[in-house]
GROMACS .gro file of C-alpha atoms in nm:
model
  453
    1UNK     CA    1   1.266   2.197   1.666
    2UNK     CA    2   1.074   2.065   1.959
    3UNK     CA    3   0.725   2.208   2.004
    4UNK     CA    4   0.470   2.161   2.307
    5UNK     CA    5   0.210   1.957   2.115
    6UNK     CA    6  -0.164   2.032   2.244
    7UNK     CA    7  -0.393   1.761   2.403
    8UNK     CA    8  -0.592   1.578   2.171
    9UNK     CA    9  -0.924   1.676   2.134
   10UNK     CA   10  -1.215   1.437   2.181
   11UNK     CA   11  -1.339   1.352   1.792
   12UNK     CA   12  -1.540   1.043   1.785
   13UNK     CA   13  -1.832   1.296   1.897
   14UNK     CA   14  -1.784   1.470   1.582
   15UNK     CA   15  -1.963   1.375   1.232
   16UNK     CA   16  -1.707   1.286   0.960
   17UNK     CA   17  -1.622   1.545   0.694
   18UNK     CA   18  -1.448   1.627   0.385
   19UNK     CA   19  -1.112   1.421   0.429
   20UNK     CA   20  -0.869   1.527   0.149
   21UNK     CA   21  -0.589   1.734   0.228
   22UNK     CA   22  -0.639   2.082   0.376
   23UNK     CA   23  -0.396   2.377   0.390
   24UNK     CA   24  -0.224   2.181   0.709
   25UNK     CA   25  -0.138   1.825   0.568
   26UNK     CA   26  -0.048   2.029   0.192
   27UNK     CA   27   0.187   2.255   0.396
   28UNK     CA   28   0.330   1.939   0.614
   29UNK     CA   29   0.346   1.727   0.288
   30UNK     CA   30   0.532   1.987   0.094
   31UNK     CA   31   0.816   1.953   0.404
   32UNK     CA   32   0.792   1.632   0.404
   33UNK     CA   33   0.910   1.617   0.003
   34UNK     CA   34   1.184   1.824   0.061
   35UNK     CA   35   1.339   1.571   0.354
   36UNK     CA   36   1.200   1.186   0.290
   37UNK     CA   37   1.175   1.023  -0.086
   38UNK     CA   38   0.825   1.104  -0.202
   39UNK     CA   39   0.739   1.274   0.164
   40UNK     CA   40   0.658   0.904   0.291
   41UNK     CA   41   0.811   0.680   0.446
   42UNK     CA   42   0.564   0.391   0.276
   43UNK     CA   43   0.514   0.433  -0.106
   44UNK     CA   44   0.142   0.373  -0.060
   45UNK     CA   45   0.131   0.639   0.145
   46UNK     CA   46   0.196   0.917  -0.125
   47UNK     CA   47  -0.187   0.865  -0.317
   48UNK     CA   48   0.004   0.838  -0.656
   49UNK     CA   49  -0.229   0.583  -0.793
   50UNK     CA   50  -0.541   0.768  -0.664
   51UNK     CA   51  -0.442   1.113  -0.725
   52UNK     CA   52  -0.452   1.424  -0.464
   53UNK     CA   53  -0.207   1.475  -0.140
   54UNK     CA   54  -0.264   1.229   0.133
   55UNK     CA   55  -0.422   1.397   0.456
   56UNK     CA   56  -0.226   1.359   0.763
   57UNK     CA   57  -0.308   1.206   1.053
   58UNK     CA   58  -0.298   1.356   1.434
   59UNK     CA   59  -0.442   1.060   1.597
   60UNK     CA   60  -0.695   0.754   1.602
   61UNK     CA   61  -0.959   0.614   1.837
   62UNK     CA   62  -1.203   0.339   1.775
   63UNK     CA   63  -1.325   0.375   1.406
   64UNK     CA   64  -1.190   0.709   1.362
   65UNK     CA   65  -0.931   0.890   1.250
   66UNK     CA   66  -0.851   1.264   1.341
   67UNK     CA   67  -0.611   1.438   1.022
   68UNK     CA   68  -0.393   1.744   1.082
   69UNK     CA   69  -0.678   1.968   0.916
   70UNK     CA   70  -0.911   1.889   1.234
   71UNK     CA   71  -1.161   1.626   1.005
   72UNK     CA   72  -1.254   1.323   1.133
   73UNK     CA   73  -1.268   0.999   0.890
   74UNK     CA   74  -1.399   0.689   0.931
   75UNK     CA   75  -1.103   0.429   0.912
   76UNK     CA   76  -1.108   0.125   0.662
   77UNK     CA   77  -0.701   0.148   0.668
   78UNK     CA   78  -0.720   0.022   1.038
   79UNK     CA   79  -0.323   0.072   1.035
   80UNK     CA   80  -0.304  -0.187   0.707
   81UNK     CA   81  -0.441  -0.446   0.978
   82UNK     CA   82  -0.306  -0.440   1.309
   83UNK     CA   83  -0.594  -0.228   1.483
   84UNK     CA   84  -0.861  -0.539   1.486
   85UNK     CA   85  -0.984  -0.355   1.816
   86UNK     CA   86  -1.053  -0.076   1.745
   87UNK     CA   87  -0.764   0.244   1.716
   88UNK     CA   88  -0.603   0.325   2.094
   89UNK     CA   89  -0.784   0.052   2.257
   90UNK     CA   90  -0.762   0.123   2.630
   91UNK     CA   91  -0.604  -0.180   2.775
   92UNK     CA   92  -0.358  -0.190   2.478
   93UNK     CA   93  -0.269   0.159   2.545
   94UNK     CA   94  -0.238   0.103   2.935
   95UNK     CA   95  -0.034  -0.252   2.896
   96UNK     CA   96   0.180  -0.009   2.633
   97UNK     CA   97   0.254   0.291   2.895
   98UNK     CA   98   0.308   0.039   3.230
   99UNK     CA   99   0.547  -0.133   3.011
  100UNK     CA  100   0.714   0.170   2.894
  101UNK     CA  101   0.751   0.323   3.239
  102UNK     CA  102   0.989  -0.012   3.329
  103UNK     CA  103   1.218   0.044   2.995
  104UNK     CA  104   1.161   0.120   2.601
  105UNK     CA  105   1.413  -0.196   2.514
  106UNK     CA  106   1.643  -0.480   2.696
  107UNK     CA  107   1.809  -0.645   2.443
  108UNK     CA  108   1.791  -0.911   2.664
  109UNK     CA  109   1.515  -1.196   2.823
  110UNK     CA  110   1.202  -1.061   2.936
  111UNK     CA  111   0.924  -1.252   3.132
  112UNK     CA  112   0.652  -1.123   2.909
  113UNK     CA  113   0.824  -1.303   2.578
  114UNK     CA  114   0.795  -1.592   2.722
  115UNK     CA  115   0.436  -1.550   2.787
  116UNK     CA  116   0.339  -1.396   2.456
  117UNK     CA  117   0.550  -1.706   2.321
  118UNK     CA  118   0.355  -1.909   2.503
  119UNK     CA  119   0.008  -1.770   2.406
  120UNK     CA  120   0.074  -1.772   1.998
  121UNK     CA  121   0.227  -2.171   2.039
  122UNK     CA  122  -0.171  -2.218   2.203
  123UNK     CA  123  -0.430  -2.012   1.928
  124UNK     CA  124  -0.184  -2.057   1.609
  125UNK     CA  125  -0.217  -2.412   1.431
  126UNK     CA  126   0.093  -2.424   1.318
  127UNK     CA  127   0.284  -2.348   1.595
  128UNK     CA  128   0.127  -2.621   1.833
  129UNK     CA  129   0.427  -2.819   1.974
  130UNK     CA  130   0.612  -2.620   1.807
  131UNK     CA  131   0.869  -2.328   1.863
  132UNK     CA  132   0.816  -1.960   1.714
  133UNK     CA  133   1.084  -1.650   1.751
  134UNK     CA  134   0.995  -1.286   1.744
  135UNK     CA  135   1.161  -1.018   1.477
  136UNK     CA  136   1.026  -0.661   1.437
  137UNK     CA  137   0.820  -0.694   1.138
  138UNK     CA  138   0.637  -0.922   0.872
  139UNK     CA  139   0.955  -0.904   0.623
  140UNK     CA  140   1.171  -0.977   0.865
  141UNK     CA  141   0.952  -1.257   0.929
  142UNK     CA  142   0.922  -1.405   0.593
  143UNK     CA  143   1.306  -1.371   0.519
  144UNK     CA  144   1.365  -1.581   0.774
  145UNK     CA  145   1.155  -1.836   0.716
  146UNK     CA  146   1.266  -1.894   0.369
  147UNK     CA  147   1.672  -1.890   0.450
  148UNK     CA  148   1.539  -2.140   0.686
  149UNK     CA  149   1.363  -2.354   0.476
  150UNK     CA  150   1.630  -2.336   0.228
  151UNK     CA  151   1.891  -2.419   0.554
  152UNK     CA  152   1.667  -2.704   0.655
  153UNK     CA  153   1.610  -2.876   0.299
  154UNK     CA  154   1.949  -2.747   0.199
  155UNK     CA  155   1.776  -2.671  -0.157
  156UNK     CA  156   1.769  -2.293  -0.317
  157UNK     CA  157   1.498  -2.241  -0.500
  158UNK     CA  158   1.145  -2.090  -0.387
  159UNK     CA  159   0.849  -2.083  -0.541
  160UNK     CA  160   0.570  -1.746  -0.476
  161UNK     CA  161   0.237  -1.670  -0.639
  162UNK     CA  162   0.188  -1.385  -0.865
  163UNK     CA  163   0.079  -1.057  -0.679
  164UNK     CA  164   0.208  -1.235  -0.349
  165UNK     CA  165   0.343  -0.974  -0.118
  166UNK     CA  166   0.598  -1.136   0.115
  167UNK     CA  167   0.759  -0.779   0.195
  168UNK     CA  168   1.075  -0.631   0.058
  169UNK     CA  169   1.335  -0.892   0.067
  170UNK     CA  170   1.512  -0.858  -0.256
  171UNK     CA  171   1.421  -1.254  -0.340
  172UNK     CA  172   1.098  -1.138  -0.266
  173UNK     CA  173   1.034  -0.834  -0.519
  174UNK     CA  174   0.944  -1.070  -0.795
  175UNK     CA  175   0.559  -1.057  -0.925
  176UNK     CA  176   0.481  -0.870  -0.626
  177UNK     CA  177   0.134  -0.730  -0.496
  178UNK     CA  178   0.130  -0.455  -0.277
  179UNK     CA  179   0.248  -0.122  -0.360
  180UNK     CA  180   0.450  -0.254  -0.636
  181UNK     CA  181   0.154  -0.346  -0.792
  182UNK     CA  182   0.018  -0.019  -0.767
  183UNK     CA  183   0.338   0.148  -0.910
  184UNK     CA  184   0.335  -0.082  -1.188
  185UNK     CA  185   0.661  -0.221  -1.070
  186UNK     CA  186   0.791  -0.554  -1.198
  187UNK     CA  187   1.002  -0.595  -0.962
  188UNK     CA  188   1.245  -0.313  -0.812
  189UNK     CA  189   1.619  -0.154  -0.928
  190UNK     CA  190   1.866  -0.272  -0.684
  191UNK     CA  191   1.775  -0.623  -0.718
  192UNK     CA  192   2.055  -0.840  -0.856
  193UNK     CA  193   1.944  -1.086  -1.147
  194UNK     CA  194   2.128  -1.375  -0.942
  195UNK     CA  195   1.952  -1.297  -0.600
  196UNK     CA  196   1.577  -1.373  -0.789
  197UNK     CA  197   1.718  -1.649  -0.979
  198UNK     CA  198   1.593  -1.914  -0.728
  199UNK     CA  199   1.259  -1.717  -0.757
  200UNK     CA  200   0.933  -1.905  -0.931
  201UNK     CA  201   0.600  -1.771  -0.952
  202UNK     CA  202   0.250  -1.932  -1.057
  203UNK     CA  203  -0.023  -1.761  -1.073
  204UNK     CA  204  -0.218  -1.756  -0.712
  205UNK     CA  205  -0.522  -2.043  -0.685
  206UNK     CA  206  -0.347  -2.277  -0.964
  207UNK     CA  207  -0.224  -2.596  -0.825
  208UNK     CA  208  -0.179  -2.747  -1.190
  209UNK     CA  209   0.125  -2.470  -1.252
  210UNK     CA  210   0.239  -2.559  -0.901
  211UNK     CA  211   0.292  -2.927  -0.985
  212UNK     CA  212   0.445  -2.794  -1.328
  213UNK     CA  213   0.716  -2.614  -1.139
  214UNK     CA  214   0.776  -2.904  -0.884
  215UNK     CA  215   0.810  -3.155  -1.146
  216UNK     CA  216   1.046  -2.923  -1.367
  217UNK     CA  217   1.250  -2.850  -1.058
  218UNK     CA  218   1.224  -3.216  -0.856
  219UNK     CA  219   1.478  -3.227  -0.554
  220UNK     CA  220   1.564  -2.826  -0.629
  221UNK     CA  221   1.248  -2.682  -0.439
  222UNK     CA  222   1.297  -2.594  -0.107
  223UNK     CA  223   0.965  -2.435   0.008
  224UNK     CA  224   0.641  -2.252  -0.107
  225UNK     CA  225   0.558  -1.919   0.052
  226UNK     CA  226   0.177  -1.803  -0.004
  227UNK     CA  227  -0.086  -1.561   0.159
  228UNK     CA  228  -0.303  -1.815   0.251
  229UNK     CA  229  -0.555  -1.541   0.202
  230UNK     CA  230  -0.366  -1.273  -0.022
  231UNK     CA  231  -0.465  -0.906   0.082
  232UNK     CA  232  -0.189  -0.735  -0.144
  233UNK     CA  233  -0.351  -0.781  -0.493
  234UNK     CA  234  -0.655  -0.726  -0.267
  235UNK     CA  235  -0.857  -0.959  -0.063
  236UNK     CA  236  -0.863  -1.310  -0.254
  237UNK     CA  237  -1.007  -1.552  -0.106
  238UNK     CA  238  -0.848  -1.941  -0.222
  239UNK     CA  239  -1.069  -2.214  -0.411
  240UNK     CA  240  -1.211  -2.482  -0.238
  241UNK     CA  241  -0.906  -2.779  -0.188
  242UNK     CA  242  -0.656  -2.536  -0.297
  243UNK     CA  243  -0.505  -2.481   0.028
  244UNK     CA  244  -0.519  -2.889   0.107
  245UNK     CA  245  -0.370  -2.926  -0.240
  246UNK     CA  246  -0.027  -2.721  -0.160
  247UNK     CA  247  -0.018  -2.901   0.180
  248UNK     CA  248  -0.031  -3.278   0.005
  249UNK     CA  249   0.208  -3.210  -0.334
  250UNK     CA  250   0.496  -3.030  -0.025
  251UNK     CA  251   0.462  -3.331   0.157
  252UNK     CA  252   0.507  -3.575  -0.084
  253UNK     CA  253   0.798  -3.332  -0.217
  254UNK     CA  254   0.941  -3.270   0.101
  255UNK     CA  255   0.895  -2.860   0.043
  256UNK     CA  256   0.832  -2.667   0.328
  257UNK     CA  257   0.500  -2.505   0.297
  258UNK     CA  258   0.499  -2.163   0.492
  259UNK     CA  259   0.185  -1.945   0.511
  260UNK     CA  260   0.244  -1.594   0.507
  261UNK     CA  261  -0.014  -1.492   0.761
  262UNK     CA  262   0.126  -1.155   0.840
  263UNK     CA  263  -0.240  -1.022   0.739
  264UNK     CA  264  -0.479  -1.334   0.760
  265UNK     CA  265  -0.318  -1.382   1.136
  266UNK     CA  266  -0.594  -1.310   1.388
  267UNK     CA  267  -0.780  -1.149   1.129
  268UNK     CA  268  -0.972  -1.419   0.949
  269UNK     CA  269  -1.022  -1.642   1.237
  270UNK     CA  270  -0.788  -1.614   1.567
  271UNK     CA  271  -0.575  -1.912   1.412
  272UNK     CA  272  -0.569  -1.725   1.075
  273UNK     CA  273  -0.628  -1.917   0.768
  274UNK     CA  274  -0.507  -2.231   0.896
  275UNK     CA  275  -0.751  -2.232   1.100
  276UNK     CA  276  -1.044  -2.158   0.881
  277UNK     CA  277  -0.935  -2.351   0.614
  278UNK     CA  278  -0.812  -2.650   0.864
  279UNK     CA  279  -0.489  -2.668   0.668
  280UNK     CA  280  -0.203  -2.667   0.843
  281UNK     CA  281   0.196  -2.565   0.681
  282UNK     CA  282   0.521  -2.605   0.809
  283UNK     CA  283   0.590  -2.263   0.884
  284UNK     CA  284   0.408  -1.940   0.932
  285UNK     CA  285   0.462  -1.574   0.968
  286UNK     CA  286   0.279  -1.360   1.109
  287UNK     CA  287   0.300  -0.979   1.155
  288UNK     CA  288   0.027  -0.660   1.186
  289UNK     CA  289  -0.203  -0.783   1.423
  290UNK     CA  290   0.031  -0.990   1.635
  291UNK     CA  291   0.183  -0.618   1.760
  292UNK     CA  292  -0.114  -0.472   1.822
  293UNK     CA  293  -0.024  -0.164   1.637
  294UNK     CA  294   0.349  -0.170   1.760
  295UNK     CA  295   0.666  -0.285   1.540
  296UNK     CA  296   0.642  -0.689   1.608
  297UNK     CA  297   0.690  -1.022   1.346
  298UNK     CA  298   0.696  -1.365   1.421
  299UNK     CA  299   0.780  -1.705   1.278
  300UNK     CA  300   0.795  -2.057   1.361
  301UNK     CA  301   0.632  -2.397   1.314
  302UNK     CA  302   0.730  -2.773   1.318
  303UNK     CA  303   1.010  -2.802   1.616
  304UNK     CA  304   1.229  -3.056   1.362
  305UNK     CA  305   1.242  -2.735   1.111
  306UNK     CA  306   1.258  -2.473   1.416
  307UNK     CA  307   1.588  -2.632   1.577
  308UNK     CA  308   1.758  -2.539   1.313
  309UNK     CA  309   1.759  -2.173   1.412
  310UNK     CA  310   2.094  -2.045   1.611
  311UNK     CA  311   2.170  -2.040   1.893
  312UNK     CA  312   1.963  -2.461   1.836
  313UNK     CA  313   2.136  -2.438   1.504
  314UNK     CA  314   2.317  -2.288   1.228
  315UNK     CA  315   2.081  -2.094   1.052
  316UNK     CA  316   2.185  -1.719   1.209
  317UNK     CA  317   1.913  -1.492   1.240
  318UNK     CA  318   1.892  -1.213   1.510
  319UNK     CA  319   1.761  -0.832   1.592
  320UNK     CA  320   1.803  -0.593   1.868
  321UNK     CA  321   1.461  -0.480   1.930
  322UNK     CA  322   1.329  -0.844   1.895
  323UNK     CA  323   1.107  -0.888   2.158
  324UNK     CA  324   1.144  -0.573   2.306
  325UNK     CA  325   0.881  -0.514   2.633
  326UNK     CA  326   0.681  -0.220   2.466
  327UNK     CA  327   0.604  -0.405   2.136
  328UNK     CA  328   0.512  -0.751   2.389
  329UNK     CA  329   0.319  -0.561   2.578
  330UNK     CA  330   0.078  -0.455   2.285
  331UNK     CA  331   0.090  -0.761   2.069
  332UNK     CA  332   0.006  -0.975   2.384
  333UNK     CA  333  -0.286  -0.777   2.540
  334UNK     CA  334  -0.417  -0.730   2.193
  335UNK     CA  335  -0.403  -1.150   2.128
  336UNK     CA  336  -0.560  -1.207   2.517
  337UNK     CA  337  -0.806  -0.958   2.469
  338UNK     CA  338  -0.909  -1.175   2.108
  339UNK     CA  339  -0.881  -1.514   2.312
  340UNK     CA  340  -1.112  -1.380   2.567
  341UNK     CA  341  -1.407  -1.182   2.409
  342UNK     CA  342  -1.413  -1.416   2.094
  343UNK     CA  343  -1.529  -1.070   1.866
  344UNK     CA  344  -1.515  -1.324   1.513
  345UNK     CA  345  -1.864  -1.369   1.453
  346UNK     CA  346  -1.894  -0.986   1.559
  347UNK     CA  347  -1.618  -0.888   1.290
  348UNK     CA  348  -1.777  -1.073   1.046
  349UNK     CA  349  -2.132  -0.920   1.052
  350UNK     CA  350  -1.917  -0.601   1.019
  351UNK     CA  351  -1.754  -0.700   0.731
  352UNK     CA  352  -2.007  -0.816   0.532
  353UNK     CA  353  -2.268  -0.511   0.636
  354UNK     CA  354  -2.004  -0.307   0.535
  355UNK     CA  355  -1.879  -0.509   0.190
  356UNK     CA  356  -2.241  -0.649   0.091
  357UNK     CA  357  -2.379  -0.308   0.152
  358UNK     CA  358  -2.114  -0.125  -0.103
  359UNK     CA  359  -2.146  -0.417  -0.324
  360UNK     CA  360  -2.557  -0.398  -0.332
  361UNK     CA  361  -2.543  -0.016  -0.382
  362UNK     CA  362  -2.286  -0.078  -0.732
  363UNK     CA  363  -2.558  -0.341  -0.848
  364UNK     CA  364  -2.849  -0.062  -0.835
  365UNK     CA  365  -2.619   0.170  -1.039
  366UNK     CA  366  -2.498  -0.078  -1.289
  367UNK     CA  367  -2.114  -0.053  -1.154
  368UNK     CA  368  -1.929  -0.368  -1.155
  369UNK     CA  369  -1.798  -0.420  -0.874
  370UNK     CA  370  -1.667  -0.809  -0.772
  371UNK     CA  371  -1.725  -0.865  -0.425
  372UNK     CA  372  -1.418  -1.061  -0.245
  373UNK     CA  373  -1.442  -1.096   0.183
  374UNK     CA  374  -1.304  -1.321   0.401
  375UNK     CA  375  -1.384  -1.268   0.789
  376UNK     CA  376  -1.309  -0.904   0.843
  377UNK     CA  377  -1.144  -0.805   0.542
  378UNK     CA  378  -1.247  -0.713   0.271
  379UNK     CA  379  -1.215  -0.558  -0.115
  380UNK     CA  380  -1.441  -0.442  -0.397
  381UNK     CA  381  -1.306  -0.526  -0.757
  382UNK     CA  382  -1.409  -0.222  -1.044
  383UNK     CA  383  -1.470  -0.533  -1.269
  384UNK     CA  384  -1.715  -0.757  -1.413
  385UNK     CA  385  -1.675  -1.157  -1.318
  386UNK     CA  386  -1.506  -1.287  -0.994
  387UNK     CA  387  -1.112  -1.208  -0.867
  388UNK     CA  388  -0.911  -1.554  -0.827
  389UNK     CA  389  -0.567  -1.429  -0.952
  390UNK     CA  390  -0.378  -1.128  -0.952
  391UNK     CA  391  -0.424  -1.174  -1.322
  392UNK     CA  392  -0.803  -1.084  -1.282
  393UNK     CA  393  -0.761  -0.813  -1.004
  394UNK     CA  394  -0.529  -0.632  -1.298
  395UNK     CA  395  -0.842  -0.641  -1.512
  396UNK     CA  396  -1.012  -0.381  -1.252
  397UNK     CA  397  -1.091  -0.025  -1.441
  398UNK     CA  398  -0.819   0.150  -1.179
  399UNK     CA  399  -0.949   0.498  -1.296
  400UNK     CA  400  -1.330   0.404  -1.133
  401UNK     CA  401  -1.175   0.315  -0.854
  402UNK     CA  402  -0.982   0.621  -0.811
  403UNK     CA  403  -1.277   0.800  -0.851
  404UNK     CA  404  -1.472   0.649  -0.613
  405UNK     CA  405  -1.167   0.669  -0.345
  406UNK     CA  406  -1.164   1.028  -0.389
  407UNK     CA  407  -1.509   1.062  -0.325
  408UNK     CA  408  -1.524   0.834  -0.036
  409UNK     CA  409  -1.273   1.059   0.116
  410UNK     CA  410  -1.431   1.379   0.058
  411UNK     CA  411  -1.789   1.214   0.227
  412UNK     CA  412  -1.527   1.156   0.526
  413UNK     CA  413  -1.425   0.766   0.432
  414UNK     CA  414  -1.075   0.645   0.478
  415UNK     CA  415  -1.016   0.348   0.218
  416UNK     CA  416  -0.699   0.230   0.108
  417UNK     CA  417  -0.527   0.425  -0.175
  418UNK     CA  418  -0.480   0.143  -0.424
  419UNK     CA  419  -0.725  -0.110  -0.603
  420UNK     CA  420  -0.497  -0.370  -0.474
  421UNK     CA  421  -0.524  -0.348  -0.128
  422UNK     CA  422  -0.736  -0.534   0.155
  423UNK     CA  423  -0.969  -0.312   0.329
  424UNK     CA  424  -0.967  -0.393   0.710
  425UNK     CA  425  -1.312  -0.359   0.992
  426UNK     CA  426  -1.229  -0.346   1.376
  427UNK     CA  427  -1.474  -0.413   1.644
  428UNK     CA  428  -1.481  -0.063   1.704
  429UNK     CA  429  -1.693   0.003   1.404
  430UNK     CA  430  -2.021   0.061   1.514
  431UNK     CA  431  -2.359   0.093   1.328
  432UNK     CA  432  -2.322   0.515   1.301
  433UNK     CA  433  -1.987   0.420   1.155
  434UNK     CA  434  -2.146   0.166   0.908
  435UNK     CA  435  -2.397   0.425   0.839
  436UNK     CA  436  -2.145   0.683   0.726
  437UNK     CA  437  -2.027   0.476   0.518
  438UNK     CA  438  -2.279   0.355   0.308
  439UNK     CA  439  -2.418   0.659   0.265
  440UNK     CA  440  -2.092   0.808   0.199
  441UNK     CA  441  -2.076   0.502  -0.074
  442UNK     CA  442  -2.459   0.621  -0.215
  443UNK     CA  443  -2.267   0.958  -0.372
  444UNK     CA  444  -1.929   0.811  -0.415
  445UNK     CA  445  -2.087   0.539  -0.664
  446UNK     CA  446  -2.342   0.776  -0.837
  447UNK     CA  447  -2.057   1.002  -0.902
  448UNK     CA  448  -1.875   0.693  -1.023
  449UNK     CA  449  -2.161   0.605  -1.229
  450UNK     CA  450  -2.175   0.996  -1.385
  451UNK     CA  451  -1.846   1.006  -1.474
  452UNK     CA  452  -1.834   0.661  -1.629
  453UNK     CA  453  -2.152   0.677  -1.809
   0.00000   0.00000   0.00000
């Protein structure tokens, strides 16, 4: 039934408070079990590996979120990425509502993908000189990257690192990060033995089991898909030369290297990893930030590759709302906005007052906590030693971490509900924001430290 939904009150006024589900998101959770699987419509979503009921959310602005039960929460989730601004950012929202005033979809050309086309073949490496073609979202993107490469090499087989989230593309849902890490999934039911065959994983930051693979599988590789900074078995940052080290052994296999950016994108520098690492692949995908909080993926790269694409080609890949004018109209004020105010060295001072400050407060405790940020994401490991591999983030203690998300939430702190999951800053958070937090993190961490005493 339709109900007149009241104006959304003003909240970023307000003081953060106890975030875990009231009496309004229990009672909107319980209807939401008895109609979607879980009551989410994201398996994250449901808190399983954290414990509790996940609060719902009314609405965002800046730094903040505003749940169902009228507390405001200061946001770490940042919509897993997109909202580098800040939540509702008012020229994103006012490019969203002109544009939606004209039409919600075409299915057809539109000036504005042409621009927004135009803009991402300027600030991403990989796509200088070279084409790119918008889907609706980051698996999309990745999907269609790899039946590319595979179309352009005309070889099957893949190769992904451990704990690499490329979404949920059955060839995909081997080893993978993400929620499925969380869940404890190896892979997923539904999944046909025969469509994962083509499927081999190393572990992330080895080249030595990369040139294993290649040389086991010579002429049989058609391309390596990586997070050049992985976010889904939490923020990993890659060894120095690893990054240069896939780029030489594909070229002198003729693989096609393709850089999952769908969360580095815009987000660790405005040309994404390739651009702080200077490395530059074949392909990338990008997703999150690129639609500025609306439904919007992208891939492309090298023109040779690209042409092979239909209508250029015969590698078939299409989608109704591809491109549609509301989604352009975030993603490309969002990316203008980012070429114009350059907010990177911004971002990172927010990161790291924000990571380095959790990370100090552990240390006084005792608590290990491993420390992994790169630009403005960002994760804390429950572990002793440093996080290369998803191998080592599995090492975390997942029940101190649990612990200390609950608690975060309760002092009015929105973190992601998993161990292996990025957390994400926006230019919107400000020093009272920071401030929350840490002290929030002061009595999440000494509870941490009670109970684990």
């Amino acid at each position: 039934a339709m109900t007149t939904r009241e104006p959304t009150p003003d909240f970023t006024a307000q003081l953060p408070g106890d975030g875990r589900a009231g009496a309004r998101s229990r009672e909107l959770f319980n209807a939401a079990l008895a109609v979607i699987p879980g009551g989410v419509n994201s398996p994250v979503r449901a808190f399983k590996s954290v414990g509790g009921d996940p609060p719902f959310i009314r609405a965002a602005r800046g730094p903040y979120l505003l749940t169902e039960d009228g507390v405001t929460l200061v946001d770490y989730v940042g919509t897993w990425g997109p909202a580098i601004l800040g939540h509702a950012h008012p020229e994103v929202i006012d490019a969203v509502c002109r544009a939606a005033k004209d039409g919600l979809s075409f299915g057809a050309c539109s000036a504005a993908e042409v621009e927004f086309a135009e803009l991402l073949c300027t600030v991403v490496p990989a796509l200088h000189g070279g084409l790119v073609r918008l889907v609706s979202s980051g698996t999309e993107a990745t999907m269609s990257a790899l039946r590319l490469a595979r179309g352009f090499t005309g070889r099957s087989k893949i190769i992904k690192a451990d704990g690499g989230y490329h979404g949920h593309a059955d060839m995909l849902l081997v080893a993978a990060g993400s929620g499925a890490a969380t869940l404890g999934i190896p892979g997923s039911e539904g999944v046909p033995p025969s469509t994962v065959r083509d499927t081999l994983t190393v572990p992330f930051n080895d080249l030595a089991a990369v040139e294993k693979v290649l040389d086991e599988y010579r002429g049989a590789v058609a391309a390596i898909i990586i997070e050049p900074v992985p976010g889904n078995m939490g923020c990993v940052p890659p060894r120095p030369g690893y990054l240069q080290g896939l780029r030489d052994l594909c070229t002198r296999e003729g693989v096609v290297l393709i850089f999952d950016e769908v969360m580095s994108g815009f987000r660790v520098a405005l040309g994404g990893a390739s651009q702080r690492y200077g490395v530059t692949p074949d392909l990338v995908c990008l997703g999150k930030i690129v639609g500025g909080g609306m439904p919007v993926g992208a891939y492309g790269g090298k023109r040779e590759i690209m042409q092979h694409v239909a209508p250029l080609g015969h590698v078939y890949q299409a989608g109704t709302l591809s491109g549609n004018p509301v989604a352009v109209a975030a993603g490309l004020t969002t990316l203008q906005i980012l070429v114009r105010d350059d907010p990177y060295p911004a971002l990172e001072a927010i990161a790291a007052a924000v990571a380095n400050g959790i990370a100090a407060r552990a240390a006084q405790l005792g608590i290990p906590l491993a420390n992994n940020r790169v630009g403005a994401m960002f994760t804390g490991f429950f572990r002793e030693g440093d996080v290369h591999d998803y191998d080592d983030a599995k090492q975390s203690d997942l029940a101190a971490f649990a612990e200390f998300h609950r608690e975060m939430l309760a002092h009015g702190v929105y973190l992601a509900p998993s161990q292996f999951e990025a957390s994400f800053v926006s230019l919107a958070h400000d020093q009272a924001a920071i401030d929350h937090t840490l002290a929030a993190a002061d009595a999440a961490l000494a509870a941490v430290a009670r109970r684990h005493a």
